[in-house]
Amino acid sequence: MQGVKDAGAPVGLRERKKRATRAALAEAAVRLAAEHGVDNVTVEAISEAADVSPRTFFNYFDSRDDAFVTIDAEVGTRIREAVLAAPPSLDPLTAVHRAFADELADVERRHEVWNLRAEVLKQAPHLMVRSLGAHLEDELGLARAIAQRLDPGSPEPERPGLYPRLLAAVAGTAVRISIEHWSAGGATVPFLAVFERVFTHLAAGLPAPPPDDR
């Protein structure tokens, strides 16, 4: 598909450094908020903890609150690009599955920060609302990409149809349930094994599974 970046292309050094800096700032923000409370965390403190200047902070986030809410602002874009760049022979569910699997490959390494972020959001309702809004925006963007994949050559629709909206919402829920189930089980099995089981159920149409797979 023309106009879509090759999702499998290697990431350049500059881009890797940008992602690392953003991740360091977000992690610093979450750790400080978990320890001191959101209201007691400043941009200066976050920047110092990440070993960058406050000016650099604003190269990555528009406001202090964005650092608590957005760990990786480009993840939604990368998933959409991967869905659009997937081989045409793949069905939409498989294309979405693979796009998310690539992004979640290192979820075990990031798990502690994600748990801390969840606790921070619970303690700050205004951040929870912002996080939900960002999630819904990414979901709509994914639905548009799915719709465009279903109809190659057409412009991205402003209002995607029922199937793209449903698939995007189901995929997001699948990610959440996979992480929650893996965490509740004490992370004793690889996360991606849980994630694969979830999408296997989806691909099968969600029939009742055997007792040993519930």
mmCIF file of C-alpha atoms in Angstrom:
data_model
loop_
_atom_site.group_PDB
_atom_site.id
_atom_site.type_symbol
_atom_site.label_atom_id
_atom_site.label_comp_id
_atom_site.label_asym_id
_atom_site.label_seq_id
_atom_site.Cartn_x
_atom_site.Cartn_y
_atom_site.Cartn_z
ATOM 1 C CA MET A 1 0.000 0.000 0.000
ATOM 2 C CA GLN A 2 1.490 3.270 -1.036
ATOM 3 C CA GLY A 3 2.116 6.041 1.446
ATOM 4 C CA VAL A 4 2.544 3.638 4.348
ATOM 5 C CA LYS A 5 5.904 3.279 6.059
ATOM 6 C CA ASP A 6 7.288 -0.253 6.057
ATOM 7 C CA ALA A 7 6.333 -1.496 9.503
ATOM 8 C CA GLY A 8 9.202 -3.972 9.431
ATOM 9 C CA ALA A 9 11.879 -1.389 8.627
ATOM 10 C CA PRO A 10 14.634 -1.079 11.250
ATOM 11 C CA VAL A 11 14.353 1.878 13.596
ATOM 12 C CA GLY A 12 17.150 4.426 13.174
ATOM 13 C CA LEU A 13 19.457 5.521 15.981
ATOM 14 C CA ARG A 14 17.877 8.971 16.237
ATOM 15 C CA GLU A 15 14.391 7.502 16.573
ATOM 16 C CA ARG A 16 15.573 4.992 19.171
ATOM 17 C CA LYS A 17 17.086 7.807 21.217
ATOM 18 C CA LYS A 18 13.863 9.805 21.016
ATOM 19 C CA ARG A 19 11.813 6.832 22.159
ATOM 20 C CA ALA A 20 14.260 6.158 24.994
ATOM 21 C CA THR A 21 14.099 9.767 26.187
ATOM 22 C CA ARG A 22 10.307 9.829 26.084
ATOM 23 C CA ALA A 23 10.151 6.529 27.963
ATOM 24 C CA ALA A 24 12.619 7.777 30.585
ATOM 25 C CA LEU A 25 10.562 10.921 31.172
ATOM 26 C CA ALA A 26 7.298 8.985 31.422
ATOM 27 C CA GLU A 27 8.831 6.449 33.791
ATOM 28 C CA ALA A 28 10.305 9.181 35.955
ATOM 29 C CA ALA A 29 6.949 10.956 36.113
ATOM 30 C CA VAL A 30 5.098 7.795 37.112
ATOM 31 C CA ARG A 31 7.640 6.775 39.747
ATOM 32 C CA LEU A 32 7.674 10.230 41.312
ATOM 33 C CA ALA A 33 3.860 10.385 41.326
ATOM 34 C CA ALA A 34 3.609 6.937 42.893
ATOM 35 C CA GLU A 35 6.005 7.997 45.641
ATOM 36 C CA HIS A 36 4.958 11.607 46.291
ATOM 37 C CA GLY A 37 1.492 12.016 44.732
ATOM 38 C CA VAL A 38 0.668 13.621 41.407
ATOM 39 C CA ASP A 39 0.116 17.100 42.837
ATOM 40 C CA ASN A 40 3.610 17.138 44.325
ATOM 41 C CA VAL A 41 5.470 16.338 41.106
ATOM 42 C CA THR A 42 6.856 19.132 38.939
ATOM 43 C CA VAL A 43 8.239 19.230 35.415
ATOM 44 C CA GLU A 44 11.590 20.198 36.915
ATOM 45 C CA ALA A 45 11.605 17.130 39.167
ATOM 46 C CA ILE A 46 10.672 14.813 36.300
ATOM 47 C CA SER A 47 13.357 16.305 34.079
ATOM 48 C CA GLU A 48 15.998 16.008 36.774
ATOM 49 C CA ALA A 49 15.102 12.361 37.426
ATOM 50 C CA ALA A 50 15.396 11.614 33.699
ATOM 51 C CA ASP A 51 18.635 13.606 33.459
ATOM 52 C CA VAL A 52 17.340 16.089 30.873
ATOM 53 C CA SER A 53 16.391 19.764 30.958
ATOM 54 C CA PRO A 54 12.826 21.064 31.408
ATOM 55 C CA ARG A 55 13.141 22.453 27.893
ATOM 56 C CA THR A 56 13.775 18.930 26.614
ATOM 57 C CA PHE A 57 10.729 17.734 28.548
ATOM 58 C CA PHE A 58 8.503 20.024 26.490
ATOM 59 C CA ASN A 59 9.960 18.617 23.291
ATOM 60 C CA TYR A 60 8.151 15.403 24.172
ATOM 61 C CA PHE A 61 5.110 16.430 26.212
ATOM 62 C CA ASP A 62 2.813 19.442 25.983
ATOM 63 C CA SER A 63 2.140 19.446 29.715
ATOM 64 C CA ARG A 64 3.172 17.754 32.934
ATOM 65 C CA ASP A 65 -0.009 15.641 32.976
ATOM 66 C CA ASP A 66 0.774 14.205 29.547
ATOM 67 C CA ALA A 67 3.821 12.478 31.021
ATOM 68 C CA PHE A 68 1.611 10.543 33.437
ATOM 69 C CA VAL A 69 -0.940 9.608 30.794
ATOM 70 C CA THR A 70 1.182 8.880 27.724
ATOM 71 C CA ILE A 71 4.061 6.436 28.063
ATOM 72 C CA ASP A 72 4.512 6.108 24.305
ATOM 73 C CA ALA A 73 2.610 8.579 22.149
ATOM 74 C CA GLU A 74 3.637 6.882 18.895
ATOM 75 C CA VAL A 75 2.390 3.389 19.695
ATOM 76 C CA GLY A 76 -1.022 3.990 18.124
ATOM 77 C CA THR A 77 0.590 5.302 14.953
ATOM 78 C CA ARG A 78 2.924 2.314 14.709
ATOM 79 C CA ILE A 79 0.053 -0.131 15.140
ATOM 80 C CA ARG A 80 -1.991 1.593 12.436
ATOM 81 C CA GLU A 81 0.983 1.602 10.070
ATOM 82 C CA ALA A 82 1.618 -2.086 10.744
ATOM 83 C CA VAL A 83 -2.017 -2.953 10.028
ATOM 84 C CA LEU A 84 -1.923 -1.077 6.734
ATOM 85 C CA ALA A 85 1.451 -2.538 5.739
ATOM 86 C CA ALA A 86 0.565 -6.165 6.546
ATOM 87 C CA PRO A 87 0.406 -8.545 3.547
ATOM 88 C CA PRO A 88 -2.936 -8.317 1.712
ATOM 89 C CA SER A 89 -3.388 -12.072 2.179
ATOM 90 C CA LEU A 90 -3.845 -11.632 5.934
ATOM 91 C CA ASP A 91 -7.369 -11.304 7.268
ATOM 92 C CA PRO A 92 -8.001 -8.135 9.314
ATOM 93 C CA LEU A 93 -8.014 -9.898 12.687
ATOM 94 C CA THR A 94 -4.620 -11.490 12.027
ATOM 95 C CA ALA A 95 -3.167 -8.199 10.785
ATOM 96 C CA VAL A 96 -4.326 -6.436 13.969
ATOM 97 C CA HIS A 97 -3.139 -9.336 16.127
ATOM 98 C CA ARG A 98 0.380 -9.204 14.673
ATOM 99 C CA ALA A 99 0.559 -5.420 14.943
ATOM 100 C CA PHE A 100 -0.252 -5.529 18.658
ATOM 101 C CA ALA A 101 2.017 -8.533 19.277
ATOM 102 C CA ASP A 102 5.001 -6.619 17.895
ATOM 103 C CA GLU A 103 4.296 -3.697 20.236
ATOM 104 C CA LEU A 104 3.814 -5.949 23.248
ATOM 105 C CA ALA A 105 6.969 -8.008 22.748
ATOM 106 C CA ASP A 106 8.666 -6.334 25.727
ATOM 107 C CA VAL A 107 5.613 -5.977 27.967
ATOM 108 C CA GLU A 108 7.263 -8.069 30.682
ATOM 109 C CA ARG A 109 10.107 -5.576 30.948
ATOM 110 C CA ARG A 110 7.690 -2.648 31.182
ATOM 111 C CA HIS A 111 5.238 -4.340 33.524
ATOM 112 C CA GLU A 112 6.348 -2.636 36.731
ATOM 113 C CA VAL A 113 5.978 0.842 35.215
ATOM 114 C CA TRP A 114 2.564 -0.028 33.786
ATOM 115 C CA ASN A 115 1.393 -1.186 37.222
ATOM 116 C CA LEU A 116 2.654 2.002 38.834
ATOM 117 C CA ARG A 117 0.922 4.068 36.147
ATOM 118 C CA ALA A 118 -2.353 2.255 36.796
ATOM 119 C CA GLU A 119 -2.097 3.114 40.486
ATOM 120 C CA VAL A 120 -1.301 6.755 39.720
ATOM 121 C CA LEU A 121 -4.312 7.039 37.421
ATOM 122 C CA LYS A 122 -6.607 5.523 40.056
ATOM 123 C CA GLN A 123 -5.532 8.212 42.516
ATOM 124 C CA ALA A 124 -6.077 11.063 40.039
ATOM 125 C CA PRO A 125 -9.519 10.930 38.373
ATOM 126 C CA HIS A 126 -8.694 13.766 35.975
ATOM 127 C CA LEU A 127 -5.762 11.747 34.648
ATOM 128 C CA MET A 128 -7.948 8.662 34.312
ATOM 129 C CA VAL A 129 -10.365 10.669 32.168
ATOM 130 C CA ARG A 130 -7.519 11.916 29.981
ATOM 131 C CA SER A 131 -6.164 8.393 29.634
ATOM 132 C CA LEU A 132 -9.571 7.082 28.593
ATOM 133 C CA GLY A 133 -9.879 9.856 26.026
ATOM 134 C CA ALA A 134 -6.466 8.984 24.565
ATOM 135 C CA HIS A 135 -7.428 5.310 24.423
ATOM 136 C CA LEU A 136 -10.662 6.058 22.588
ATOM 137 C CA GLU A 137 -8.818 8.283 20.135
ATOM 138 C CA ASP A 138 -6.337 5.493 19.370
ATOM 139 C CA GLU A 139 -9.218 3.031 19.004
ATOM 140 C CA LEU A 140 -10.938 5.250 16.462
ATOM 141 C CA GLY A 141 -7.662 5.688 14.576
ATOM 142 C CA LEU A 142 -7.221 1.914 14.431
ATOM 143 C CA ALA A 143 -10.786 1.496 13.183
ATOM 144 C CA ARG A 144 -10.050 3.943 10.370
ATOM 145 C CA ALA A 145 -6.932 1.986 9.428
ATOM 146 C CA ILE A 146 -8.911 -1.262 9.389
ATOM 147 C CA ALA A 147 -11.560 0.336 7.197
ATOM 148 C CA GLN A 148 -8.894 1.586 4.819
ATOM 149 C CA ARG A 149 -7.323 -1.882 4.683
ATOM 150 C CA LEU A 150 -10.694 -3.381 3.796
ATOM 151 C CA ASP A 151 -11.044 -0.926 0.930
ATOM 152 C CA PRO A 152 -7.517 -0.251 -0.435
ATOM 153 C CA GLY A 153 -7.174 2.913 -2.440
ATOM 154 C CA SER A 154 -10.013 4.675 -0.678
ATOM 155 C CA PRO A 155 -9.352 7.686 1.557
ATOM 156 C CA GLU A 156 -9.288 7.169 5.282
ATOM 157 C CA PRO A 157 -12.923 7.375 6.428
ATOM 158 C CA GLU A 158 -13.931 9.958 9.001
ATOM 159 C CA ARG A 159 -16.555 7.574 10.376
ATOM 160 C CA PRO A 160 -15.513 3.923 9.946
ATOM 161 C CA GLY A 161 -18.237 1.306 9.710
ATOM 162 C CA LEU A 162 -19.469 -1.232 12.216
ATOM 163 C CA TYR A 163 -16.915 -3.996 11.549
ATOM 164 C CA PRO A 164 -13.799 -1.776 11.797
ATOM 165 C CA ARG A 165 -15.113 -0.158 14.990
ATOM 166 C CA LEU A 166 -15.909 -3.544 16.517
ATOM 167 C CA LEU A 167 -12.562 -5.098 15.609
ATOM 168 C CA ALA A 168 -10.622 -2.115 16.966
ATOM 169 C CA ALA A 169 -12.566 -2.205 20.237
ATOM 170 C CA VAL A 170 -12.222 -5.972 20.593
ATOM 171 C CA ALA A 171 -8.473 -5.782 19.971
ATOM 172 C CA GLY A 172 -8.038 -3.138 22.655
ATOM 173 C CA THR A 173 -10.059 -5.217 25.092
ATOM 174 C CA ALA A 174 -8.007 -8.293 24.201
ATOM 175 C CA VAL A 175 -4.830 -6.457 25.155
ATOM 176 C CA ARG A 176 -6.294 -5.303 28.472
ATOM 177 C CA ILE A 177 -7.640 -8.751 29.384
ATOM 178 C CA SER A 178 -4.347 -10.404 28.425
ATOM 179 C CA ILE A 179 -2.368 -8.082 30.693
ATOM 180 C CA GLU A 180 -4.832 -8.395 33.590
ATOM 181 C CA HIS A 181 -4.980 -12.203 33.342
ATOM 182 C CA TRP A 182 -1.202 -12.492 33.085
ATOM 183 C CA SER A 183 -0.718 -10.193 36.079
ATOM 184 C CA ALA A 184 -3.343 -11.972 38.177
ATOM 185 C CA GLY A 185 -1.577 -15.266 37.525
ATOM 186 C CA GLY A 186 1.610 -13.908 39.001
ATOM 187 C CA ALA A 187 3.291 -13.580 35.608
ATOM 188 C CA THR A 188 4.306 -17.236 35.849
ATOM 189 C CA VAL A 189 3.904 -17.870 32.119
ATOM 190 C CA PRO A 190 5.193 -15.707 29.263
ATOM 191 C CA PHE A 191 2.867 -12.812 28.533
ATOM 192 C CA LEU A 192 2.820 -13.446 24.801
ATOM 193 C CA ALA A 193 1.589 -16.997 25.443
ATOM 194 C CA VAL A 194 -1.458 -15.518 27.186
ATOM 195 C CA PHE A 195 -1.899 -12.983 24.397
ATOM 196 C CA GLU A 196 -1.802 -15.728 21.758
ATOM 197 C CA ARG A 197 -4.491 -17.692 23.630
ATOM 198 C CA VAL A 198 -6.748 -14.644 23.683
ATOM 199 C CA PHE A 199 -6.504 -14.138 19.940
ATOM 200 C CA THR A 200 -6.923 -17.852 19.309
ATOM 201 C CA HIS A 201 -10.280 -17.609 21.084
ATOM 202 C CA LEU A 202 -11.206 -14.562 19.014
ATOM 203 C CA ALA A 203 -10.209 -16.205 15.740
ATOM 204 C CA ALA A 204 -12.327 -19.241 16.619
ATOM 205 C CA GLY A 205 -15.391 -17.046 17.101
ATOM 206 C CA LEU A 206 -15.431 -17.379 20.904
ATOM 207 C CA PRO A 207 -17.050 -20.805 21.232
ATOM 208 C CA ALA A 208 -17.013 -22.275 24.746
ATOM 209 C CA PRO A 209 -13.476 -23.678 25.285
ATOM 210 C CA PRO A 210 -12.636 -27.026 26.887
ATOM 211 C CA PRO A 211 -12.196 -27.020 30.672
ATOM 212 C CA ASP A 212 -8.402 -26.948 30.478
ATOM 213 C CA ASP A 213 -8.407 -23.737 28.415
ATOM 214 C CA ARG A 214 -10.756 -21.472 30.361
#
